[in-house]
């Protein structure tokens, strides 16, 4: 028994015998003054003992650290961890087993905000405690290099976007690209609190800026007690329904956008959540005539609602979008601003089928939602004038669908087949070469040879159809290598 424990034991013994002595004295009719004297004497003895305990604790704090407290690198996990592992995080029915274990090559579901900030990895692999604080930090992300070969011009050289396929396309022209732009870095801060649970602050960026070497901010948000502020995936989007592609863009009909927003969510049951948000508006409207050109504006924030059901083998969610799309219209001196109501509804989900295989799907329909759909975002077709003689805005109807099947040949080898479709209903006013619809197909083979290194090969084929019926297509072959900064075996979570 060490000295500190001996002193504490002595204090307890003194207290015990003092109580016994007082009881005996009281039983014999001793005076109150005698009891008070004995109590004062006991307090003096315990005070002296406490002083010795404080002195021992002070000397221990000033002593040099022992090797067991040193922070050391972990060769297996590829991240800094303390020798004593962090206590396990919460496990909730709001994040099912399929959601925690689903793997994708180009996307990262760890960036998505979760109800109560429940971590996808409850063992906190890769996190370490900042010295002198209770804050946990994980430095994440990955290094990715793409080798891309286009058998025909495909428009965008770094991402496969069927809406950019040139029509008519030049013949006999091939193109090769080597890109590191998907490489990203993230900082995930988690601060335990006694009243509101974990507070989370997440930052992430990649190199998909305005040119090949410009950083771009992807996520910057904080969430406390299910109130989120900052930029992250839109509440209209399902971050767990992205197919497993080497291509950085993914299928054309996918809802995929990151918005600055205010968001609040709450649980309806053990496995069902409801989330609302107000998000940054932006009217994606662009048209020009001899008499006038559009000048888009945003009169009110976009609003979204999302209902999500989680279960062990997957999840299902329904989300809706409400927005106002506005722009300047008119002819000559009669130019004015017109606005139209935009709305959308999306259903998405993921299900584990046989073994480790997964089925992913999403379907979206609405008016004036082009900005939220992968292939049509940025084309300026959220709305258009009905005709020159009738210069009123009309929100363009659009549909987007995507689906994929992920099959595991072995624990370290998997394949995916992917399909996507996006289509808008054009107005009479829109030019003949306006986007009308596109299709996206992909098939790949992905191998994890060791550690967190993943390599793969993918074949992509896309079509685009314009309003006037002209078509264009492009095949692409892509090889990619990706190395995650934190290696975690999903089967060991």
Short mmCIF file of C-alpha atoms in Angstrom, two decimals:
data_model
loop_
_atom_site.label_atom_id
_atom_site.label_comp_id
_atom_site.label_asym_id
_atom_site.label_seq_id
_atom_site.Cartn_x
_atom_site.Cartn_y
_atom_site.Cartn_z
CA UNK A 1 0.00 0.00 0.00
CA UNK A 2 1.49 3.39 -1.01
CA UNK A 3 1.67 6.38 1.34
CA UNK A 4 -1.26 8.23 -0.22
CA UNK A 5 -3.60 5.27 0.25
CA UNK A 6 -2.30 4.75 3.81
CA UNK A 7 -3.10 8.37 4.73
CA UNK A 8 -6.60 8.12 3.28
CA UNK A 9 -7.17 4.86 5.20
CA UNK A 10 -5.98 6.55 8.40
CA UNK A 11 -8.42 9.42 7.91
CA UNK A 12 -11.28 6.98 7.53
CA UNK A 13 -10.17 5.07 10.64
CA UNK A 14 -9.98 8.27 12.71
CA UNK A 15 -13.43 9.26 11.53
CA UNK A 16 -14.86 5.81 12.30
CA UNK A 17 -13.44 5.60 15.83
CA UNK A 18 -14.46 9.19 16.55
CA UNK A 19 -18.04 8.40 15.61
CA UNK A 20 -17.98 5.30 17.81
CA UNK A 21 -16.51 7.33 20.68
CA UNK A 22 -19.19 10.00 20.32
CA UNK A 23 -21.91 7.39 20.32
CA UNK A 24 -20.54 5.80 23.47
CA UNK A 25 -20.22 9.18 25.20
CA UNK A 26 -23.74 10.14 24.26
CA UNK A 27 -24.96 6.83 25.61
CA UNK A 28 -23.40 7.54 29.04
CA UNK A 29 -24.99 10.97 29.23
CA UNK A 30 -21.84 13.05 28.44
CA UNK A 31 -22.28 16.77 28.12
CA UNK A 32 -22.66 18.63 24.84
CA UNK A 33 -19.39 20.46 25.52
CA UNK A 34 -17.47 17.19 25.67
CA UNK A 35 -18.92 16.08 22.31
CA UNK A 36 -17.97 19.41 20.73
CA UNK A 37 -14.40 19.14 22.03
CA UNK A 38 -14.00 15.65 20.51
CA UNK A 39 -15.40 16.82 17.18
CA UNK A 40 -12.95 19.77 17.01
CA UNK A 41 -10.03 17.43 17.73
CA UNK A 42 -11.15 15.09 14.94
CA UNK A 43 -11.35 17.99 12.45
CA UNK A 44 -7.79 19.06 13.28
CA UNK A 45 -6.46 15.55 12.65
CA UNK A 46 -8.28 15.23 9.33
CA UNK A 47 -7.05 18.67 8.24
CA UNK A 48 -3.45 17.63 8.85
CA UNK A 49 -3.98 14.44 6.84
CA UNK A 50 -5.51 16.39 3.92
CA UNK A 51 -2.47 18.71 3.83
CA UNK A 52 -0.18 15.69 3.39
CA UNK A 53 -2.40 14.34 0.58
CA UNK A 54 -2.29 17.71 -1.23
CA UNK A 55 1.51 17.78 -0.94
CA UNK A 56 1.78 14.28 -2.44
CA UNK A 57 -0.51 15.17 -5.38
CA UNK A 58 1.47 18.35 -6.07
CA UNK A 59 4.76 16.45 -6.19
CA UNK A 60 3.23 13.89 -8.57
CA UNK A 61 2.01 16.58 -11.01
CA UNK A 62 5.47 18.19 -11.15
CA UNK A 63 7.23 14.87 -11.76
CA UNK A 64 8.41 14.03 -15.33
CA UNK A 65 5.93 12.08 -17.45
CA UNK A 66 6.28 8.33 -17.58
CA UNK A 67 6.52 6.50 -20.91
CA UNK A 68 2.92 5.25 -20.57
CA UNK A 69 1.59 8.81 -20.96
CA UNK A 70 3.58 9.63 -24.09
CA UNK A 71 1.62 10.16 -27.32
CA UNK A 72 2.99 7.79 -29.92
CA UNK A 73 2.24 6.97 -33.56
CA UNK A 74 0.20 3.87 -34.27
CA UNK A 75 1.58 1.90 -37.19
CA UNK A 76 -1.65 -0.06 -37.62
CA UNK A 77 -4.08 2.85 -37.62
CA UNK A 78 -1.89 5.40 -39.39
CA UNK A 79 -2.80 8.18 -36.96
CA UNK A 80 -1.64 9.67 -33.65
CA UNK A 81 -3.31 8.08 -30.67
CA UNK A 82 -2.73 7.94 -26.94
CA UNK A 83 -1.58 4.67 -25.41
CA UNK A 84 -4.74 4.59 -23.34
CA UNK A 85 -7.55 4.50 -26.00
CA UNK A 86 -10.25 7.13 -26.02
CA UNK A 87 -13.52 6.12 -24.38
CA UNK A 88 -16.03 4.77 -26.94
CA UNK A 89 -18.48 7.22 -28.45
CA UNK A 90 -22.25 6.90 -28.49
CA UNK A 91 -23.94 4.24 -30.62
CA UNK A 92 -27.38 5.22 -31.90
CA UNK A 93 -30.13 3.63 -33.97
CA UNK A 94 -30.04 6.89 -35.96
CA UNK A 95 -26.88 5.59 -37.68
CA UNK A 96 -27.32 2.01 -38.84
CA UNK A 97 -24.66 -0.61 -39.50
CA UNK A 98 -24.96 -0.25 -43.29
CA UNK A 99 -24.50 3.54 -43.06
CA UNK A 100 -21.38 3.13 -40.88
CA UNK A 101 -19.72 0.52 -43.09
CA UNK A 102 -20.56 1.70 -46.66
CA UNK A 103 -17.37 2.47 -48.61
CA UNK A 104 -17.01 4.93 -51.49
CA UNK A 105 -13.93 5.79 -53.53
CA UNK A 106 -14.47 9.50 -54.20
CA UNK A 107 -16.93 10.61 -51.51
CA UNK A 108 -16.53 10.78 -47.74
CA UNK A 109 -19.65 10.20 -45.60
CA UNK A 110 -17.66 11.16 -42.46
CA UNK A 111 -18.16 14.82 -43.47
CA UNK A 112 -21.95 14.62 -43.11
CA UNK A 113 -23.63 16.02 -40.00
CA UNK A 114 -25.46 13.43 -37.86
CA UNK A 115 -28.16 13.74 -35.22
CA UNK A 116 -26.58 14.34 -31.79
CA UNK A 117 -23.17 14.36 -33.56
CA UNK A 118 -23.07 10.56 -33.35
CA UNK A 119 -19.79 9.41 -34.98
CA UNK A 120 -19.80 6.89 -37.81
CA UNK A 121 -16.88 5.24 -35.99
CA UNK A 122 -17.81 4.95 -32.28
CA UNK A 123 -14.25 3.82 -31.45
CA UNK A 124 -12.87 7.21 -32.56
CA UNK A 125 -10.07 5.74 -34.67
CA UNK A 126 -7.66 8.49 -35.69
CA UNK A 127 -8.73 11.00 -33.02
CA UNK A 128 -6.35 12.34 -30.39
CA UNK A 129 -6.83 14.74 -27.48
CA UNK A 130 -5.27 18.18 -27.85
CA UNK A 131 -2.81 18.63 -24.94
CA UNK A 132 -4.22 20.51 -21.98
CA UNK A 133 -7.83 20.35 -23.29
CA UNK A 134 -10.80 18.02 -23.61
CA UNK A 135 -11.00 18.66 -27.36
CA UNK A 136 -10.54 15.69 -29.70
CA UNK A 137 -9.16 16.22 -33.21
CA UNK A 138 -8.97 13.99 -36.25
CA UNK A 139 -6.84 15.03 -39.23
CA UNK A 140 -8.47 13.26 -42.16
CA UNK A 141 -8.80 13.30 -45.91
CA UNK A 142 -6.96 11.50 -48.69
CA UNK A 143 -4.45 11.87 -51.51
CA UNK A 144 -5.92 10.91 -54.90
CA UNK A 145 -4.47 10.85 -58.40
CA UNK A 146 -6.57 10.25 -61.54
CA UNK A 147 -5.24 9.10 -64.91
CA UNK A 148 -7.97 9.90 -67.47
CA UNK A 149 -8.08 8.97 -71.15
CA UNK A 150 -10.90 10.25 -73.40
CA UNK A 151 -11.47 8.36 -76.65
CA UNK A 152 -13.56 11.35 -77.80
CA UNK A 153 -13.74 14.90 -76.41
CA UNK A 154 -15.82 14.74 -73.22
CA UNK A 155 -15.95 18.44 -72.33
CA UNK A 156 -14.76 18.60 -68.74
CA UNK A 157 -11.34 16.93 -68.48
CA UNK A 158 -11.28 16.28 -64.68
CA UNK A 159 -14.89 15.20 -64.08
CA UNK A 160 -17.27 13.22 -66.27
CA UNK A 161 -20.19 15.59 -66.93
CA UNK A 162 -22.34 14.53 -69.93
CA UNK A 163 -23.87 18.04 -70.11
CA UNK A 164 -20.44 19.35 -71.23
CA UNK A 165 -19.98 16.87 -74.10
CA UNK A 166 -19.43 19.05 -77.21
CA UNK A 167 -22.10 18.87 -79.93
CA UNK A 168 -21.12 18.41 -82.67
CA UNK A 169 -17.89 16.91 -81.40
CA UNK A 170 -14.61 16.96 -83.33
CA UNK A 171 -13.59 13.62 -84.82
CA UNK A 172 -10.28 11.85 -84.36
CA UNK A 173 -9.42 13.79 -81.19
CA UNK A 174 -8.25 12.01 -78.03
CA UNK A 175 -7.25 13.55 -74.72
CA UNK A 176 -5.21 12.48 -71.67
CA UNK A 177 -5.32 14.08 -68.22
CA UNK A 178 -3.49 13.36 -64.96
CA UNK A 179 -5.13 15.13 -62.03
CA UNK A 180 -4.58 15.40 -58.26
CA UNK A 181 -7.43 17.89 -57.79
CA UNK A 182 -9.69 15.49 -55.81
CA UNK A 183 -7.09 15.38 -53.00
CA UNK A 184 -8.64 16.73 -49.81
CA UNK A 185 -7.77 17.54 -46.19
CA UNK A 186 -10.17 17.72 -43.23
CA UNK A 187 -10.07 18.75 -39.57
CA UNK A 188 -12.75 17.27 -37.32
CA UNK A 189 -12.96 18.86 -33.84
CA UNK A 190 -15.18 17.31 -31.16
CA UNK A 191 -15.57 19.11 -27.84
CA UNK A 192 -17.32 17.17 -25.03
CA UNK A 193 -19.71 19.28 -22.92
CA UNK A 194 -21.64 18.36 -19.78
CA UNK A 195 -24.96 19.92 -20.85
CA UNK A 196 -25.41 19.59 -24.62
CA UNK A 197 -23.30 16.55 -25.55
CA UNK A 198 -20.47 16.78 -28.08
CA UNK A 199 -20.01 20.00 -30.03
CA UNK A 200 -18.56 19.39 -33.51
CA UNK A 201 -16.62 21.75 -35.77
CA UNK A 202 -15.68 20.42 -39.20
CA UNK A 203 -13.46 21.91 -41.93
CA UNK A 204 -12.63 20.35 -45.29
CA UNK A 205 -11.11 21.50 -48.56
CA UNK A 206 -9.82 20.14 -51.87
CA UNK A 207 -8.02 21.51 -54.95
CA UNK A 208 -11.06 21.94 -57.21
CA UNK A 209 -10.80 25.74 -57.23
CA UNK A 210 -10.80 27.98 -60.27
CA UNK A 211 -7.68 26.32 -61.70
CA UNK A 212 -5.69 23.13 -61.25
CA UNK A 213 -3.88 24.23 -58.08
CA UNK A 214 -6.41 26.48 -56.31
CA UNK A 215 -7.77 25.27 -52.93
CA UNK A 216 -11.54 25.14 -52.51
CA UNK A 217 -13.54 25.09 -49.30
CA UNK A 218 -15.97 22.17 -49.21
CA UNK A 219 -17.24 22.15 -45.61
CA UNK A 220 -17.04 24.63 -42.73
CA UNK A 221 -19.72 24.10 -40.10
CA UNK A 222 -20.40 23.72 -36.41
CA UNK A 223 -23.15 21.70 -34.77
CA UNK A 224 -24.23 21.92 -31.13
CA UNK A 225 -27.33 20.16 -29.75
CA UNK A 226 -28.56 19.49 -33.33
CA UNK A 227 -28.41 23.16 -34.31
CA UNK A 228 -26.06 23.55 -37.28
CA UNK A 229 -24.63 26.68 -38.87
CA UNK A 230 -22.14 26.88 -41.72
CA UNK A 231 -21.55 25.25 -45.09
CA UNK A 232 -22.12 21.55 -45.66
CA UNK A 233 -24.27 19.15 -47.68
CA UNK A 234 -27.73 20.54 -48.40
CA UNK A 235 -30.51 19.15 -46.25
CA UNK A 236 -32.24 18.29 -49.55
CA UNK A 237 -29.38 15.87 -50.32
CA UNK A 238 -28.68 12.33 -49.10
CA UNK A 239 -24.91 12.15 -48.40
CA UNK A 240 -25.13 8.36 -47.98
CA UNK A 241 -26.66 7.69 -51.42
CA UNK A 242 -23.61 8.55 -53.53
CA UNK A 243 -22.45 5.68 -55.76
CA UNK A 244 -18.96 4.23 -55.39
CA UNK A 245 -17.26 5.73 -58.47
CA UNK A 246 -13.66 6.64 -59.30
CA UNK A 247 -15.04 9.62 -61.22
CA UNK A 248 -15.08 12.64 -58.90
CA UNK A 249 -18.40 13.99 -60.25
CA UNK A 250 -20.62 10.93 -60.03
CA UNK A 251 -23.93 10.30 -61.84
CA UNK A 252 -25.69 13.19 -63.54
CA UNK A 253 -29.10 12.77 -61.85
CA UNK A 254 -27.75 12.92 -58.28
CA UNK A 255 -28.71 15.74 -55.89
CA UNK A 256 -25.30 17.03 -54.84
CA UNK A 257 -24.67 20.51 -53.47
CA UNK A 258 -23.03 22.10 -50.43
CA UNK A 259 -24.80 25.21 -49.12
CA UNK A 260 -24.28 27.71 -46.29
CA UNK A 261 -27.28 27.12 -44.02
CA UNK A 262 -29.06 27.16 -40.68
CA UNK A 263 -30.32 23.69 -39.77
CA UNK A 264 -32.12 22.04 -36.88
CA UNK A 265 -33.00 18.38 -36.42
CA UNK A 266 -34.72 16.22 -33.85
CA UNK A 267 -35.68 12.58 -33.35
CA UNK A 268 -39.23 11.39 -33.96
CA UNK A 269 -38.37 7.90 -32.69
CA UNK A 270 -35.30 5.79 -31.93
CA UNK A 271 -34.48 5.48 -35.64
CA UNK A 272 -36.41 8.31 -37.34
CA UNK A 273 -35.29 11.94 -37.66
CA UNK A 274 -36.82 15.12 -39.01
CA UNK A 275 -34.61 18.02 -40.14
CA UNK A 276 -35.39 21.52 -41.42
CA UNK A 277 -33.05 24.13 -42.88
CA UNK A 278 -32.83 27.59 -44.41
CA UNK A 279 -30.12 27.65 -47.07
CA UNK A 280 -28.31 30.18 -49.24
CA UNK A 281 -30.41 31.02 -52.30
CA UNK A 282 -29.05 31.47 -55.80
CA UNK A 283 -31.22 31.75 -58.90
CA UNK A 284 -29.39 29.81 -61.61
CA UNK A 285 -30.94 31.71 -64.50
CA UNK A 286 -29.13 32.82 -67.65
CA UNK A 287 -30.61 33.94 -70.97
CA UNK A 288 -30.04 36.72 -73.51
CA UNK A 289 -31.98 38.18 -76.46
CA UNK A 290 -31.49 41.17 -78.69
CA UNK A 291 -33.77 43.17 -76.38
CA UNK A 292 -32.87 42.05 -72.84
CA UNK A 293 -30.75 39.71 -70.73
CA UNK A 294 -31.41 38.04 -67.42
CA UNK A 295 -30.14 39.49 -64.16
CA UNK A 296 -30.86 36.81 -61.54
CA UNK A 297 -31.52 37.68 -57.91
CA UNK A 298 -32.47 35.79 -54.74
CA UNK A 299 -35.46 37.31 -52.87
CA UNK A 300 -35.64 34.69 -50.08
CA UNK A 301 -33.67 31.73 -48.68
CA UNK A 302 -34.25 28.20 -49.91
CA UNK A 303 -36.14 26.01 -47.43
CA UNK A 304 -35.86 22.25 -47.04
CA UNK A 305 -37.51 19.47 -45.02
CA UNK A 306 -36.12 15.96 -44.57
CA UNK A 307 -37.54 12.79 -43.02
CA UNK A 308 -35.07 9.92 -42.58
CA UNK A 309 -35.51 6.34 -41.35
CA UNK A 310 -32.43 4.32 -40.36
CA UNK A 311 -32.24 0.58 -39.79
CA UNK A 312 -29.45 -1.96 -39.46
CA UNK A 313 -29.24 -2.92 -43.13
CA UNK A 314 -29.79 0.52 -44.66
CA UNK A 315 -31.79 3.71 -44.64
CA UNK A 316 -34.53 5.54 -46.52
CA UNK A 317 -35.26 9.26 -46.69
CA UNK A 318 -37.68 11.71 -48.28
CA UNK A 319 -36.78 15.38 -48.64
CA UNK A 320 -38.45 18.44 -50.11
CA UNK A 321 -37.25 21.81 -51.37
CA UNK A 322 -39.02 25.18 -51.62
CA UNK A 323 -37.44 28.23 -53.26
CA UNK A 324 -38.03 31.47 -55.11
CA UNK A 325 -36.30 31.91 -58.49
CA UNK A 326 -36.12 35.48 -59.77
CA UNK A 327 -34.56 37.42 -62.66
CA UNK A 328 -34.98 40.56 -64.75
CA UNK A 329 -37.22 40.11 -67.79
CA UNK A 330 -38.95 42.32 -70.35
CA UNK A 331 -38.13 44.25 -73.49
CA UNK A 332 -36.56 47.66 -73.83
CA UNK A 333 -37.79 50.13 -71.23
CA UNK A 334 -40.37 47.62 -69.97
CA UNK A 335 -37.76 45.47 -68.24
CA UNK A 336 -38.90 44.30 -64.82
CA UNK A 337 -38.17 41.58 -62.27
CA UNK A 338 -40.24 38.43 -62.22
CA UNK A 339 -40.08 35.55 -59.75
CA UNK A 340 -41.51 32.03 -59.75
CA UNK A 341 -42.00 29.39 -57.11
CA UNK A 342 -39.67 26.42 -57.27
CA UNK A 343 -40.18 23.14 -55.50
CA UNK A 344 -38.77 19.63 -55.47
CA UNK A 345 -39.16 16.26 -53.80
CA UNK A 346 -36.50 13.58 -53.57
CA UNK A 347 -36.47 9.99 -52.33
CA UNK A 348 -33.22 8.16 -51.70
CA UNK A 349 -31.89 5.17 -49.86
CA UNK A 350 -29.28 2.47 -49.47
CA UNK A 351 -29.78 -1.20 -48.64
CA UNK A 352 -27.46 -4.08 -47.91
CA UNK A 353 -28.54 -7.00 -50.10
CA UNK A 354 -26.38 -10.16 -50.02
CA UNK A 355 -23.25 -10.37 -47.90
CA UNK A 356 -21.50 -7.00 -48.12
CA UNK A 357 -23.25 -5.92 -51.36
CA UNK A 358 -25.20 -2.64 -51.43
CA UNK A 359 -27.98 -1.18 -53.57
CA UNK A 360 -28.08 2.65 -53.85
CA UNK A 361 -30.85 4.71 -55.47
CA UNK A 362 -32.28 8.23 -55.71
CA UNK A 363 -35.13 9.84 -57.62
CA UNK A 364 -35.87 13.60 -57.73
CA UNK A 365 -38.54 15.68 -59.45
CA UNK A 366 -39.56 19.35 -59.28
CA UNK A 367 -39.78 22.77 -60.90
CA UNK A 368 -36.84 25.14 -60.79
CA UNK A 369 -34.41 22.71 -59.13
CA UNK A 370 -31.68 22.63 -61.79
CA UNK A 371 -29.15 24.16 -59.38
CA UNK A 372 -29.45 21.14 -57.07
CA UNK A 373 -29.02 18.42 -59.73
CA UNK A 374 -25.48 17.30 -60.56
CA UNK A 375 -25.46 17.67 -64.37
CA UNK A 376 -27.64 20.79 -64.70
CA UNK A 377 -26.13 22.91 -61.91
CA UNK A 378 -24.53 26.00 -63.43
CA UNK A 379 -26.31 25.77 -66.78
CA UNK A 380 -28.64 28.70 -65.96
CA UNK A 381 -31.85 26.73 -66.53
CA UNK A 382 -33.65 26.94 -63.17
CA UNK A 383 -36.18 29.06 -65.05
CA UNK A 384 -36.63 30.64 -68.47
CA UNK A 385 -38.90 33.12 -70.21
CA UNK A 386 -41.95 31.50 -71.78
CA UNK A 387 -41.48 33.42 -75.07
CA UNK A 388 -40.29 36.81 -76.33
CA UNK A 389 -43.87 37.96 -76.75
CA UNK A 390 -44.73 36.68 -73.24
CA UNK A 391 -41.70 37.65 -71.09
CA UNK A 392 -42.72 35.82 -67.92
CA UNK A 393 -40.50 33.42 -66.05
CA UNK A 394 -41.40 29.76 -65.95
CA UNK A 395 -39.70 27.35 -63.56
CA UNK A 396 -38.40 24.52 -65.72
CA UNK A 397 -39.59 21.04 -64.69
CA UNK A 398 -36.76 18.56 -64.17
CA UNK A 399 -36.25 14.94 -63.21
CA UNK A 400 -33.08 13.28 -61.95
CA UNK A 401 -32.53 9.61 -61.16
CA UNK A 402 -29.52 7.50 -60.27
CA UNK A 403 -28.86 3.98 -59.07
CA UNK A 404 -25.93 1.67 -58.47
CA UNK A 405 -25.10 -1.81 -57.28
CA UNK A 406 -21.93 -2.50 -55.30
CA UNK A 407 -20.65 -6.09 -55.31
CA UNK A 408 -17.75 -7.49 -53.27
CA UNK A 409 -15.73 -10.18 -55.03
CA UNK A 410 -13.59 -10.50 -51.89
CA UNK A 411 -12.99 -8.44 -48.76
CA UNK A 412 -10.39 -6.30 -50.58
CA UNK A 413 -12.00 -6.20 -54.04
CA UNK A 414 -15.32 -4.76 -55.19
CA UNK A 415 -17.10 -3.57 -58.33
CA UNK A 416 -19.92 -1.14 -59.09
CA UNK A 417 -22.31 -0.58 -61.95
CA UNK A 418 -23.86 2.91 -62.05
CA UNK A 419 -26.55 4.64 -64.07
CA UNK A 420 -27.88 8.20 -64.00
CA UNK A 421 -30.39 10.25 -66.00
CA UNK A 422 -31.26 13.98 -65.94
CA UNK A 423 -33.89 15.73 -68.08
CA UNK A 424 -35.64 19.12 -68.20
CA UNK A 425 -38.76 20.27 -70.03
CA UNK A 426 -37.60 23.14 -72.24
CA UNK A 427 -39.62 26.30 -72.89
CA UNK A 428 -40.38 27.66 -76.36
CA UNK A 429 -38.07 30.59 -75.66
CA UNK A 430 -34.91 28.60 -74.88
CA UNK A 431 -32.38 28.39 -77.73
CA UNK A 432 -32.15 25.26 -79.87
CA UNK A 433 -28.82 24.24 -78.32
CA UNK A 434 -30.12 24.30 -74.73
CA UNK A 435 -29.56 21.15 -72.67
CA UNK A 436 -32.51 18.76 -72.77
CA UNK A 437 -31.34 15.46 -71.23
CA UNK A 438 -28.29 13.33 -70.51
CA UNK A 439 -27.36 9.80 -69.43
CA UNK A 440 -24.41 8.54 -67.39
CA UNK A 441 -23.10 4.98 -67.09
CA UNK A 442 -20.08 3.59 -65.28
CA UNK A 443 -18.55 0.24 -64.35
CA UNK A 444 -15.45 -0.24 -62.24
CA UNK A 445 -13.17 -2.57 -60.32
CA UNK A 446 -11.61 -1.36 -57.04
CA UNK A 447 -8.85 -3.13 -55.12
CA UNK A 448 -7.46 -2.48 -51.65
CA UNK A 449 -4.01 -4.17 -51.83
CA UNK A 450 -2.82 -3.06 -48.38
CA UNK A 451 -3.32 -0.44 -45.69
CA UNK A 452 -5.48 2.46 -46.81
CA UNK A 453 -4.33 2.34 -50.44
CA UNK A 454 -7.12 1.80 -52.98
CA UNK A 455 -6.57 1.51 -56.73
CA UNK A 456 -9.13 1.05 -59.45
CA UNK A 457 -10.10 1.12 -63.09
CA UNK A 458 -13.36 2.51 -64.49
CA UNK A 459 -15.10 2.78 -67.83
CA UNK A 460 -17.59 5.62 -68.31
CA UNK A 461 -19.96 6.39 -71.17
CA UNK A 462 -22.25 9.43 -71.45
CA UNK A 463 -24.82 10.92 -73.83
CA UNK A 464 -26.25 14.41 -74.19
CA UNK A 465 -29.33 15.50 -76.16
CA UNK A 466 -30.05 19.16 -76.94
CA UNK A 467 -33.46 20.81 -77.33
CA UNK A 468 -33.19 20.59 -81.14
CA UNK A 469 -32.53 16.83 -80.99
CA UNK A 470 -28.79 16.93 -81.66
CA UNK A 471 -26.84 14.32 -79.72
CA UNK A 472 -23.32 13.72 -78.54
CA UNK A 473 -21.59 10.94 -76.69
CA UNK A 474 -18.22 10.27 -75.13
CA UNK A 475 -16.43 7.21 -73.69
CA UNK A 476 -13.78 7.57 -70.98
CA UNK A 477 -11.28 5.24 -69.30
CA UNK A 478 -10.02 6.20 -65.85
CA UNK A 479 -7.41 4.75 -63.50
CA UNK A 480 -7.18 6.11 -59.95
CA UNK A 481 -5.11 5.64 -56.81
CA UNK A 482 -6.22 6.92 -53.44
CA UNK A 483 -4.52 6.83 -50.04
CA UNK A 484 -6.57 7.72 -46.97
CA UNK A 485 -4.72 9.58 -44.22
CA UNK A 486 -6.46 7.44 -41.59
CA UNK A 487 -6.78 3.72 -42.12
CA UNK A 488 -9.68 1.94 -40.42
CA UNK A 489 -10.82 -1.57 -41.24
CA UNK A 490 -14.63 -1.23 -41.50
CA UNK A 491 -15.04 -4.83 -40.34
CA UNK A 492 -13.20 -3.99 -37.10
CA UNK A 493 -15.33 -0.98 -36.13
#
